[in-house]
Amino acid sequence: MMQIIFERAGGFMGRKVSLELNLADLPADQARTLKLLVDESNFINLTDPPPKDSAPDGFTYSITVKTETIRHTINASDTNLPDALRPLLDELVKRSRSH
Amino acid sequence: MSHRHSIFCILPPHMLDQVAQSGTPAQREMAARTLATSTQIRDKRVNLSAALTRGSIAAAGTAQRIVYDAKFGTNLPGVVARKEGDAPVADVAVNEAYDGSGATFDLFSVAFGRNSIDNNGMDLKSTVHYSKGYDNAFWDGQQMVYGDGDEDLSESERLFNRFTKSLDVIGHELTHGVTQYEANLVYKNQQGALNESISDIFGSLVKQYERNQTADAADWIIGEGLFTANVNGVGIRSMRAPGTAYNDPVLGKDPQPAHMKDYLTTSQDNGGVHINSGIINHAFYVTAIEIGGYAWAKAGQIWYKALTEKLNSNSNFQNAADLTFLTAGEIFGLGSLEQLAVKTGWTEVGITVDGTPIPPTEGDGCLKGLMKSLGFAR
């Protein structure tokens, strides 16, 4: 079953926010949504975007997707995040900020 | 509280006059130079206080303010929402970005004679409503970008308000632009923390200037108003007391150190640039309080000159200490109250400046120190 590990660092406050999701532990519809977002981003075929000068106070993001056979991580920032990753990122950010 | 140096030790001009007349040639030259410098500084102070009246952006330069709306997307800059000279609009974030960038332009223009971000009339571009649930603001190398905080969460869950709400945040972001065009400090480790601190310093000065506050009346809080009522905190950072801005069950405790002994070595946040900046912030605060009056007039002037003429991309904390001390000596005179205040600021955070201070080391009397400085005593 899929696992998603998310970390957001930097920002004006310099505060790290992280999240670890085991899709097996989530309600089925939520797990399906997340799986779909990962698939639609073509996550496992993405590579880190080319580094850009860090934007002062911008966030940096790290997303890792793990299955029984694959472990893949993408590191990006506010200024170089691939468009394809945006819907997944938005979902992870929202989940990491809810409490 | 550590030892504070006497700030009342000023060389009486009559004594300098006498040295200028009856000392050895080297002593005479030094005394004459000191007298000349004192006169120049007095003149400078008069000029400075005359210049410290409110300016307006239209009168001061060619820079135009443009505020864009990203409409909760991430494409920059977005659509124009208000440009220079336009009347206020219904959107409060747009107006805050407009007014805040104007206030920042004014401080740099009036207090330091700077013409916008690049000192060449560069337009001040801001984008508001960036992304969804974006509890942040940043400088992307060309413009300021602001999120609306936790607008996408239920009210009981919200921790952050919109980031334009805090004037010092706007000043902070714009100052990243100034730094980029000047010292261009690497955004990592000590260089990055110094970069961050410079943005906090001038961001706070923008707010103090706008409120017409002296150093002792200012709150020295960075990000005041960013937290909702759900958070136990007054702001993101405190320059007066780093580490005390918030202490909250969800956000945790403000992690900023106020002293080198608590410097945090970490790989997070580009080496803790938003953490260790507390050390420099506090040094500036102590200096400004020691000098008294409006913090932008003297402490700000020292740091502005250091930023634009002395610091470089690799400057670390020690370099900043040495160079602000040097700069204070250049502007206000060796051994001046202002130069000693800079030294005191750094001492309080555990950094010893590398310079030859006047008055001298502890144990020497005031007079002996002055005699030493003029070469009469060892």
Short mmCIF file of N, CA and C in Angstrom, two decimals, chain A residues 6-7 12 16 24 31 34 38 44 48 62-63 68 72 74 77-78 90:
data_model
loop_
_atom_site.label_atom_id
_atom_site.label_comp_id
_atom_site.label_asym_id
_atom_site.label_seq_id
_atom_site.Cartn_x
_atom_site.Cartn_y
_atom_site.Cartn_z
N PHE A 6 5.55 13.97 3.48
CA PHE A 6 5.60 15.35 3.00
C PHE A 6 6.27 16.24 4.03
N GLU A 7 7.08 17.15 3.53
CA GLU A 7 7.74 18.10 4.42
C GLU A 7 7.78 19.46 3.76
N PHE A 12 8.70 32.52 5.82
CA PHE A 12 8.97 33.71 6.64
C PHE A 12 9.24 33.33 8.10
N LYS A 16 9.13 24.20 10.21
CA LYS A 16 8.93 22.99 9.42
C LYS A 16 7.57 22.38 9.72
N ALA A 24 -3.47 3.17 3.55
CA ALA A 24 -4.27 2.06 4.09
C ALA A 24 -5.04 2.46 5.34
N ALA A 31 -8.20 7.96 0.42
CA ALA A 31 -7.06 7.20 -0.12
C ALA A 31 -7.10 7.20 -1.65
N LEU A 34 -6.04 10.64 -3.03
CA LEU A 34 -4.59 10.84 -2.96
C LEU A 34 -3.86 10.00 -4.01
N VAL A 38 -1.44 11.38 -7.01
CA VAL A 38 -0.07 10.90 -7.25
C VAL A 38 0.05 10.41 -8.69
N ILE A 44 6.16 9.19 -10.19
CA ILE A 44 7.38 8.36 -10.19
C ILE A 44 8.30 8.65 -11.37
N ASP A 48 13.71 16.01 -9.90
CA ASP A 48 13.81 17.31 -9.25
C ASP A 48 13.91 18.40 -10.31
N SER A 62 9.41 18.80 0.11
CA SER A 62 9.92 17.48 -0.18
C SER A 62 8.75 16.50 -0.12
N ILE A 63 8.54 15.79 -1.23
CA ILE A 63 7.47 14.79 -1.27
C ILE A 63 8.09 13.43 -1.60
N GLU A 68 5.49 -0.90 -2.02
CA GLU A 68 6.30 -2.10 -1.72
C GLU A 68 7.55 -2.13 -2.60
N HIS A 72 10.37 7.11 -4.13
CA HIS A 72 10.79 8.22 -4.98
C HIS A 72 10.53 9.54 -4.27
N ILE A 74 10.76 13.92 -4.54
CA ILE A 74 10.94 15.15 -5.32
C ILE A 74 11.15 16.31 -4.36
N SER A 77 10.72 23.99 -4.78
CA SER A 77 10.45 25.19 -3.99
C SER A 77 9.31 25.96 -4.64
N ASP A 78 8.91 27.05 -3.99
CA ASP A 78 7.82 27.86 -4.54
C ASP A 78 8.11 28.32 -5.96
N ASP A 90 -1.00 20.95 -3.20
CA ASP A 90 -2.08 21.69 -2.54
C ASP A 90 -2.79 20.82 -1.51
#
